[in-house]
């Protein structure tokens, strides 16, 4: 690894980027849209640009940066699963060379290779590089902002500061959480050099952040992020290192494997404590990472409920660069790179498992919609809120059932999660009695990620939404009732 990093850096970068691309683009369209992705496709992107920007303000909880890019992207490639996700996959692939450059800057060529390797196969970064949302863009721009801040800190020329400011503004337009990364980097920049260029750049970024506040306040008015507060603060904070290491499917990892993968992390922390020269080299980056982790946690502790793992993806790649730089220390000899390889192989195995096992993937609403099959008359479909918008994508003829209507079929649909190694599976819904008189059970399908129960009647029966809502299966919460004619 050392010989490749020093003798052929271009080859090393090319191989790492190819690995990152393969991990992100492989099986890009095999999983169906989740709720948020379907919301992007059906609620946010349609129509003109001005209409889209208004819908972002009215229905989203992040700035419009990603949606503008996605609208341009889908106007060329379309809005199918693979097409729209390919934007996030490309952005996630570009994160690999940025992490490589950041590692080289703080700790030399070998650190760049290790950092690039970890970022290329990290399960959390891959998951959101395969999702049609803003998180891959956030991770890329926040990490690039840190790299450019460290460059400008070492040599505060107007051009370098200006480039940092532009990327930082773009990161703020991707997601508000970018501010938690940009702010500590800006502080380090000002402490090192209070030149007119630095003050102007930092001031400009600050003005943009202030200008985005009215939009952020408007988006917070109707409680669209209240779901965060439903998860306890200790649990959300405790999930940060676990999901940062294992992604959204951390529960699918056997505890013994988790223990093995934790060894390189412990080794990296010990090295930072013992290797003072390496610690001093990494110190500015480590300070940014520590502050970017502490600031949102402190904000959350003030009862603002902002911390969740996917928002913290803004600081994940810089944190992995810190780990990579520590493991690349010459004081560890071959043990450091070997520990990094063990970690990378473990992550890659988890990535492959997720790609091959439907039980570890997003709920298969596309498969559920196909399992509905043709209908023999009007059909009512009862689905939890999390499956409502995906159902509209895969059964485009459905409409919300707001009042009584005759139906000949009633379908109860519920997603489930099989937790495998950690905790218990979500309870598999039992088959309830027919929700309306005259109906009988005709089908029950238990798939890897959903349960579908169908009732039929010999002739259409007038159905009221109330009894159908009461018959819902699956997770708690208010379901949706659709009518398909």
Short mmCIF file of N, CA and C in Angstrom, two decimals, residues 199-330:
data_model
loop_
_atom_site.label_atom_id
_atom_site.label_comp_id
_atom_site.label_asym_id
_atom_site.label_seq_id
_atom_site.Cartn_x
_atom_site.Cartn_y
_atom_site.Cartn_z
N UNK A 199 -11.49 37.46 5.81
CA UNK A 199 -12.64 38.09 6.46
C UNK A 199 -13.80 38.26 5.49
N UNK A 200 -13.49 38.62 4.25
CA UNK A 200 -14.56 38.78 3.26
C UNK A 200 -15.20 37.43 2.93
N UNK A 201 -14.37 36.40 2.78
CA UNK A 201 -14.92 35.08 2.47
C UNK A 201 -15.78 34.53 3.58
N UNK A 202 -15.27 34.61 4.81
CA UNK A 202 -16.05 34.12 5.95
C UNK A 202 -17.32 34.95 6.12
N UNK A 203 -17.19 36.26 5.97
CA UNK A 203 -18.36 37.11 6.09
C UNK A 203 -19.42 36.81 5.03
N UNK A 204 -18.98 36.55 3.81
CA UNK A 204 -19.92 36.23 2.74
C UNK A 204 -20.67 34.94 3.01
N UNK A 205 -19.95 33.92 3.49
CA UNK A 205 -20.61 32.66 3.82
C UNK A 205 -21.60 32.87 4.96
N UNK A 206 -21.20 33.68 5.94
CA UNK A 206 -22.11 33.97 7.05
C UNK A 206 -23.37 34.68 6.60
N UNK A 207 -23.24 35.61 5.67
CA UNK A 207 -24.42 36.32 5.15
C UNK A 207 -25.37 35.37 4.43
N UNK A 208 -24.82 34.44 3.67
CA UNK A 208 -25.68 33.46 2.99
C UNK A 208 -26.41 32.60 4.02
N UNK A 209 -25.69 32.19 5.07
CA UNK A 209 -26.33 31.38 6.11
C UNK A 209 -27.49 32.14 6.75
N UNK A 210 -27.28 33.42 7.02
CA UNK A 210 -28.35 34.25 7.61
C UNK A 210 -29.50 34.39 6.62
N UNK A 211 -29.18 34.54 5.34
CA UNK A 211 -30.22 34.69 4.32
C UNK A 211 -31.08 33.44 4.19
N UNK A 212 -30.53 32.28 4.54
CA UNK A 212 -31.30 31.04 4.46
C UNK A 212 -32.19 30.82 5.68
N UNK A 213 -32.00 31.61 6.73
CA UNK A 213 -32.78 31.41 7.96
C UNK A 213 -34.28 31.52 7.74
N UNK A 214 -34.79 32.53 7.01
CA UNK A 214 -36.24 32.58 6.81
C UNK A 214 -36.81 31.32 6.16
N UNK A 215 -36.09 30.76 5.20
CA UNK A 215 -36.54 29.52 4.58
C UNK A 215 -36.55 28.38 5.60
N UNK A 216 -35.48 28.29 6.39
CA UNK A 216 -35.40 27.23 7.40
C UNK A 216 -36.54 27.37 8.41
N UNK A 217 -36.84 28.59 8.82
CA UNK A 217 -37.93 28.80 9.78
C UNK A 217 -39.28 28.45 9.17
N UNK A 218 -39.48 28.83 7.93
CA UNK A 218 -40.74 28.48 7.26
C UNK A 218 -40.90 26.97 7.16
N UNK A 219 -39.82 26.29 6.84
CA UNK A 219 -39.90 24.84 6.69
C UNK A 219 -40.11 24.12 8.02
N UNK A 220 -39.81 24.79 9.13
CA UNK A 220 -39.96 24.16 10.44
C UNK A 220 -41.32 24.44 11.08
N UNK A 221 -42.13 25.27 10.43
CA UNK A 221 -43.37 25.71 11.07
C UNK A 221 -44.39 24.59 11.24
N UNK A 222 -44.48 23.69 10.29
CA UNK A 222 -45.55 22.69 10.34
C UNK A 222 -45.10 21.35 10.92
N UNK A 223 -43.94 21.34 11.58
CA UNK A 223 -43.50 20.14 12.28
C UNK A 223 -43.08 18.99 11.40
N UNK A 224 -42.55 19.29 10.22
CA UNK A 224 -42.21 18.20 9.30
C UNK A 224 -40.98 17.42 9.75
N UNK A 225 -40.25 17.93 10.76
CA UNK A 225 -39.13 17.15 11.32
C UNK A 225 -39.45 16.65 12.73
N UNK A 226 -40.72 16.67 13.11
CA UNK A 226 -41.09 16.23 14.45
C UNK A 226 -40.78 14.75 14.68
N UNK A 227 -40.64 14.00 13.59
CA UNK A 227 -40.34 12.57 13.73
C UNK A 227 -39.03 12.35 14.47
N UNK A 228 -38.12 13.31 14.38
CA UNK A 228 -36.84 13.16 15.07
C UNK A 228 -37.05 13.07 16.57
N UNK A 229 -37.96 13.91 17.10
CA UNK A 229 -38.19 13.95 18.54
C UNK A 229 -38.87 12.69 19.06
N UNK A 230 -39.45 11.88 18.17
CA UNK A 230 -40.08 10.63 18.60
C UNK A 230 -39.04 9.59 19.00
N UNK A 231 -37.79 9.80 18.60
CA UNK A 231 -36.69 8.91 18.99
C UNK A 231 -35.92 9.60 20.10
N UNK A 232 -35.65 8.90 21.18
CA UNK A 232 -35.02 9.53 22.33
C UNK A 232 -33.64 10.08 21.99
N UNK A 233 -33.26 11.14 22.68
CA UNK A 233 -31.96 11.76 22.47
C UNK A 233 -30.81 10.77 22.70
N UNK A 234 -30.80 10.01 23.82
CA UNK A 234 -29.69 9.05 24.01
C UNK A 234 -29.60 8.03 22.89
N UNK A 235 -30.76 7.58 22.40
CA UNK A 235 -30.72 6.59 21.33
C UNK A 235 -30.15 7.20 20.05
N UNK A 236 -30.58 8.40 19.71
CA UNK A 236 -30.09 9.03 18.48
C UNK A 236 -28.59 9.28 18.54
N UNK A 237 -28.10 9.72 19.70
CA UNK A 237 -26.66 9.95 19.84
C UNK A 237 -25.91 8.61 19.81
N UNK A 238 -26.47 7.61 20.46
CA UNK A 238 -25.83 6.30 20.46
C UNK A 238 -25.76 5.65 19.09
N UNK A 239 -26.71 6.00 18.23
CA UNK A 239 -26.72 5.43 16.88
C UNK A 239 -25.65 6.03 15.98
N UNK A 240 -25.14 7.20 16.33
CA UNK A 240 -24.21 7.88 15.43
C UNK A 240 -22.97 7.04 15.11
N UNK A 241 -22.23 6.54 16.12
CA UNK A 241 -21.05 5.75 15.75
C UNK A 241 -21.41 4.41 15.12
N UNK A 242 -22.52 3.81 15.54
CA UNK A 242 -22.90 2.51 15.00
C UNK A 242 -23.30 2.63 13.54
N UNK A 243 -24.16 3.60 13.22
CA UNK A 243 -24.56 3.77 11.83
C UNK A 243 -23.42 4.33 10.99
N UNK A 244 -22.57 5.15 11.60
CA UNK A 244 -21.41 5.63 10.86
C UNK A 244 -20.50 4.50 10.42
N UNK A 245 -20.46 3.44 11.22
CA UNK A 245 -19.63 2.28 10.87
C UNK A 245 -20.35 1.28 9.99
N UNK A 246 -21.65 1.09 10.24
CA UNK A 246 -22.35 -0.03 9.60
C UNK A 246 -23.53 0.40 8.73
N UNK A 247 -23.86 1.67 8.71
CA UNK A 247 -24.94 2.13 7.86
C UNK A 247 -26.31 1.88 8.46
N UNK A 248 -27.34 2.02 7.62
CA UNK A 248 -28.71 1.89 8.09
C UNK A 248 -29.07 0.44 8.43
N UNK A 249 -28.25 -0.52 8.01
CA UNK A 249 -28.55 -1.92 8.28
C UNK A 249 -27.58 -2.49 9.32
N UNK A 250 -27.27 -1.67 10.30
CA UNK A 250 -26.38 -2.09 11.38
C UNK A 250 -26.91 -3.32 12.10
N UNK A 251 -28.25 -3.45 12.18
CA UNK A 251 -28.84 -4.56 12.90
C UNK A 251 -28.61 -5.89 12.20
N UNK A 252 -28.15 -5.85 10.94
CA UNK A 252 -27.91 -7.09 10.19
C UNK A 252 -26.51 -7.64 10.41
N UNK A 253 -25.70 -6.97 11.23
CA UNK A 253 -24.32 -7.37 11.44
C UNK A 253 -24.20 -8.21 12.71
N UNK A 254 -23.68 -9.43 12.62
CA UNK A 254 -23.49 -10.23 13.83
C UNK A 254 -22.61 -9.50 14.84
N UNK A 255 -22.91 -9.60 16.13
CA UNK A 255 -22.10 -8.90 17.14
C UNK A 255 -20.61 -9.22 17.06
N UNK A 256 -20.26 -10.47 16.72
CA UNK A 256 -18.85 -10.83 16.63
C UNK A 256 -18.16 -10.05 15.52
N UNK A 257 -18.84 -9.88 14.39
CA UNK A 257 -18.27 -9.10 13.29
C UNK A 257 -18.15 -7.64 13.70
N UNK A 258 -19.15 -7.14 14.40
CA UNK A 258 -19.09 -5.75 14.88
C UNK A 258 -17.88 -5.55 15.78
N UNK A 259 -17.60 -6.52 16.64
CA UNK A 259 -16.45 -6.41 17.53
C UNK A 259 -15.14 -6.37 16.75
N UNK A 260 -15.04 -7.20 15.71
CA UNK A 260 -13.82 -7.21 14.89
C UNK A 260 -13.66 -5.88 14.17
N UNK A 261 -14.75 -5.33 13.63
CA UNK A 261 -14.67 -4.07 12.90
C UNK A 261 -14.36 -2.90 13.82
N UNK A 262 -14.66 -3.05 15.10
CA UNK A 262 -14.37 -1.97 16.04
C UNK A 262 -12.89 -1.87 16.37
N UNK A 263 -12.13 -2.96 16.15
CA UNK A 263 -10.71 -2.96 16.51
C UNK A 263 -9.93 -1.86 15.78
N UNK A 264 -10.07 -1.69 14.46
CA UNK A 264 -9.33 -0.60 13.80
C UNK A 264 -9.68 0.78 14.35
N UNK A 265 -10.93 0.98 14.75
CA UNK A 265 -11.32 2.27 15.32
C UNK A 265 -10.60 2.51 16.65
N UNK A 266 -10.57 1.48 17.49
CA UNK A 266 -9.87 1.60 18.77
C UNK A 266 -8.39 1.83 18.54
N UNK A 267 -7.82 1.13 17.56
CA UNK A 267 -6.41 1.30 17.24
C UNK A 267 -6.13 2.74 16.78
N UNK A 268 -7.02 3.30 15.99
CA UNK A 268 -6.83 4.67 15.51
C UNK A 268 -6.87 5.67 16.66
N UNK A 269 -7.80 5.50 17.58
CA UNK A 269 -7.90 6.41 18.73
C UNK A 269 -6.64 6.30 19.59
N UNK A 270 -6.18 5.06 19.83
CA UNK A 270 -4.97 4.88 20.63
C UNK A 270 -3.76 5.52 19.96
N UNK A 271 -3.66 5.39 18.66
CA UNK A 271 -2.54 5.97 17.93
C UNK A 271 -2.53 7.48 18.05
N UNK A 272 -3.72 8.11 17.94
CA UNK A 272 -3.79 9.57 18.05
C UNK A 272 -3.34 10.03 19.43
N UNK A 273 -3.59 9.21 20.44
CA UNK A 273 -3.19 9.57 21.79
C UNK A 273 -1.69 9.38 22.02
N UNK A 274 -1.08 8.43 21.31
CA UNK A 274 0.32 8.09 21.56
C UNK A 274 1.29 8.74 20.59
N UNK A 275 0.88 8.94 19.36
CA UNK A 275 1.77 9.48 18.33
C UNK A 275 1.57 10.99 18.24
N UNK A 276 2.35 11.73 19.02
CA UNK A 276 2.15 13.18 19.08
C UNK A 276 2.41 13.89 17.76
N UNK A 277 3.47 13.55 17.01
CA UNK A 277 3.65 14.21 15.71
C UNK A 277 2.47 13.98 14.77
N UNK A 278 1.98 12.75 14.71
CA UNK A 278 0.83 12.49 13.84
C UNK A 278 -0.40 13.22 14.38
N UNK A 279 -0.54 13.24 15.69
CA UNK A 279 -1.67 13.96 16.29
C UNK A 279 -1.65 15.44 15.96
N UNK A 280 -0.45 16.05 15.98
CA UNK A 280 -0.35 17.48 15.64
C UNK A 280 -0.69 17.73 14.18
N UNK A 281 -0.29 16.81 13.30
CA UNK A 281 -0.59 16.98 11.87
C UNK A 281 -2.09 16.90 11.61
N UNK A 282 -2.74 16.02 12.34
CA UNK A 282 -4.18 15.82 12.12
C UNK A 282 -5.01 16.83 12.91
N UNK A 283 -4.39 17.52 13.87
CA UNK A 283 -5.14 18.34 14.84
C UNK A 283 -6.16 19.29 14.22
N UNK A 284 -5.83 20.06 13.17
CA UNK A 284 -6.86 20.96 12.61
C UNK A 284 -8.09 20.20 12.10
N UNK A 285 -7.85 19.12 11.38
CA UNK A 285 -8.98 18.33 10.88
C UNK A 285 -9.75 17.70 12.03
N UNK A 286 -9.02 17.19 13.01
CA UNK A 286 -9.67 16.58 14.17
C UNK A 286 -10.52 17.61 14.91
N UNK A 287 -10.04 18.84 15.00
CA UNK A 287 -10.81 19.90 15.67
C UNK A 287 -12.11 20.18 14.93
N UNK A 288 -12.05 20.21 13.60
CA UNK A 288 -13.27 20.44 12.80
C UNK A 288 -14.25 19.29 13.01
N UNK A 289 -13.75 18.06 12.96
CA UNK A 289 -14.62 16.90 13.13
C UNK A 289 -15.25 16.90 14.51
N UNK A 290 -14.43 17.14 15.54
CA UNK A 290 -14.96 17.14 16.91
C UNK A 290 -16.03 18.22 17.09
N UNK A 291 -15.77 19.41 16.57
CA UNK A 291 -16.76 20.49 16.69
C UNK A 291 -18.01 20.18 15.88
N UNK A 292 -17.84 19.61 14.70
CA UNK A 292 -19.00 19.29 13.85
C UNK A 292 -19.86 18.20 14.48
N UNK A 293 -19.28 17.37 15.33
CA UNK A 293 -20.06 16.39 16.07
C UNK A 293 -20.69 16.99 17.32
N UNK A 294 -19.93 17.84 18.00
CA UNK A 294 -20.40 18.39 19.27
C UNK A 294 -21.48 19.44 19.11
N UNK A 295 -21.37 20.28 18.09
CA UNK A 295 -22.32 21.39 17.94
C UNK A 295 -23.76 20.92 17.75
N UNK A 296 -24.05 20.00 16.84
CA UNK A 296 -25.45 19.55 16.74
C UNK A 296 -25.93 18.81 17.97
N UNK A 297 -25.04 18.06 18.63
CA UNK A 297 -25.44 17.38 19.86
C UNK A 297 -25.81 18.39 20.93
N UNK A 298 -25.00 19.45 21.05
CA UNK A 298 -25.32 20.51 22.00
C UNK A 298 -26.62 21.22 21.63
N UNK A 299 -26.81 21.44 20.34
CA UNK A 299 -28.06 22.07 19.87
C UNK A 299 -29.25 21.19 20.20
N UNK A 300 -29.10 19.90 20.02
CA UNK A 300 -30.17 18.97 20.33
C UNK A 300 -30.45 18.94 21.83
N UNK A 301 -29.39 18.99 22.62
CA UNK A 301 -29.57 18.99 24.07
C UNK A 301 -30.34 20.21 24.54
N UNK A 302 -30.33 21.27 23.74
CA UNK A 302 -31.11 22.47 24.06
C UNK A 302 -32.56 22.32 23.61
N UNK A 303 -33.00 21.08 23.36
CA UNK A 303 -34.39 20.75 23.04
C UNK A 303 -34.80 21.14 21.64
N UNK A 304 -33.84 21.23 20.70
CA UNK A 304 -34.19 21.57 19.32
C UNK A 304 -34.34 20.33 18.43
N UNK A 305 -33.92 19.17 18.92
CA UNK A 305 -34.14 17.90 18.22
C UNK A 305 -33.70 17.94 16.76
N UNK A 306 -32.41 17.97 16.55
CA UNK A 306 -31.88 18.02 15.19
C UNK A 306 -30.99 16.83 14.85
N UNK A 307 -30.48 16.13 15.86
CA UNK A 307 -29.49 15.08 15.60
C UNK A 307 -30.16 13.82 15.07
N UNK A 308 -29.71 13.37 13.93
CA UNK A 308 -30.01 12.02 13.45
C UNK A 308 -28.88 11.62 12.52
N UNK A 309 -28.71 10.33 12.34
CA UNK A 309 -27.51 9.82 11.67
C UNK A 309 -27.38 10.31 10.24
N UNK A 310 -28.49 10.41 9.51
CA UNK A 310 -28.34 10.78 8.10
C UNK A 310 -27.96 12.25 7.94
N UNK A 311 -28.38 13.12 8.86
CA UNK A 311 -27.91 14.51 8.80
C UNK A 311 -26.42 14.60 9.13
N UNK A 312 -25.97 13.75 10.04
CA UNK A 312 -24.56 13.78 10.45
C UNK A 312 -23.63 13.20 9.40
N UNK A 313 -24.18 12.77 8.28
CA UNK A 313 -23.34 12.30 7.18
C UNK A 313 -22.43 13.41 6.68
N UNK A 314 -22.77 14.66 7.02
CA UNK A 314 -21.94 15.80 6.63
C UNK A 314 -20.52 15.67 7.16
N UNK A 315 -20.36 15.04 8.32
CA UNK A 315 -19.03 14.96 8.93
C UNK A 315 -18.45 13.55 8.85
N UNK A 316 -19.17 12.61 8.25
CA UNK A 316 -18.71 11.22 8.26
C UNK A 316 -17.41 11.04 7.48
N UNK A 317 -17.33 11.56 6.26
CA UNK A 317 -16.10 11.38 5.48
C UNK A 317 -14.89 12.03 6.15
N UNK A 318 -14.98 13.30 6.65
CA UNK A 318 -13.84 13.85 7.38
C UNK A 318 -13.45 13.00 8.58
N UNK A 319 -14.43 12.42 9.28
CA UNK A 319 -14.10 11.56 10.41
C UNK A 319 -13.36 10.30 9.94
N UNK A 320 -13.78 9.74 8.81
CA UNK A 320 -13.08 8.57 8.27
C UNK A 320 -11.67 8.93 7.82
N UNK A 321 -11.47 10.16 7.36
CA UNK A 321 -10.12 10.60 7.00
C UNK A 321 -9.24 10.64 8.24
N UNK A 322 -9.79 11.10 9.36
CA UNK A 322 -9.03 11.09 10.62
C UNK A 322 -8.62 9.67 10.97
N UNK A 323 -9.56 8.74 10.89
CA UNK A 323 -9.26 7.34 11.18
C UNK A 323 -8.20 6.81 10.21
N UNK A 324 -8.36 7.10 8.93
CA UNK A 324 -7.39 6.64 7.94
C UNK A 324 -6.01 7.21 8.17
N UNK A 325 -5.95 8.50 8.53
CA UNK A 325 -4.65 9.12 8.79
C UNK A 325 -3.97 8.49 9.99
N UNK A 326 -4.76 8.13 11.00
CA UNK A 326 -4.18 7.49 12.18
C UNK A 326 -3.67 6.09 11.84
N UNK A 327 -4.45 5.32 11.10
CA UNK A 327 -4.04 3.95 10.76
C UNK A 327 -2.86 3.93 9.80
N UNK A 328 -2.64 5.02 9.08
CA UNK A 328 -1.52 5.09 8.14
C UNK A 328 -0.22 5.50 8.80
N UNK A 329 -0.23 5.72 10.10
CA UNK A 329 0.98 6.15 10.80
C UNK A 329 2.08 5.10 10.69
N UNK A 330 3.30 5.56 10.46
CA UNK A 330 4.43 4.63 10.35
C UNK A 330 4.72 3.93 11.67
#
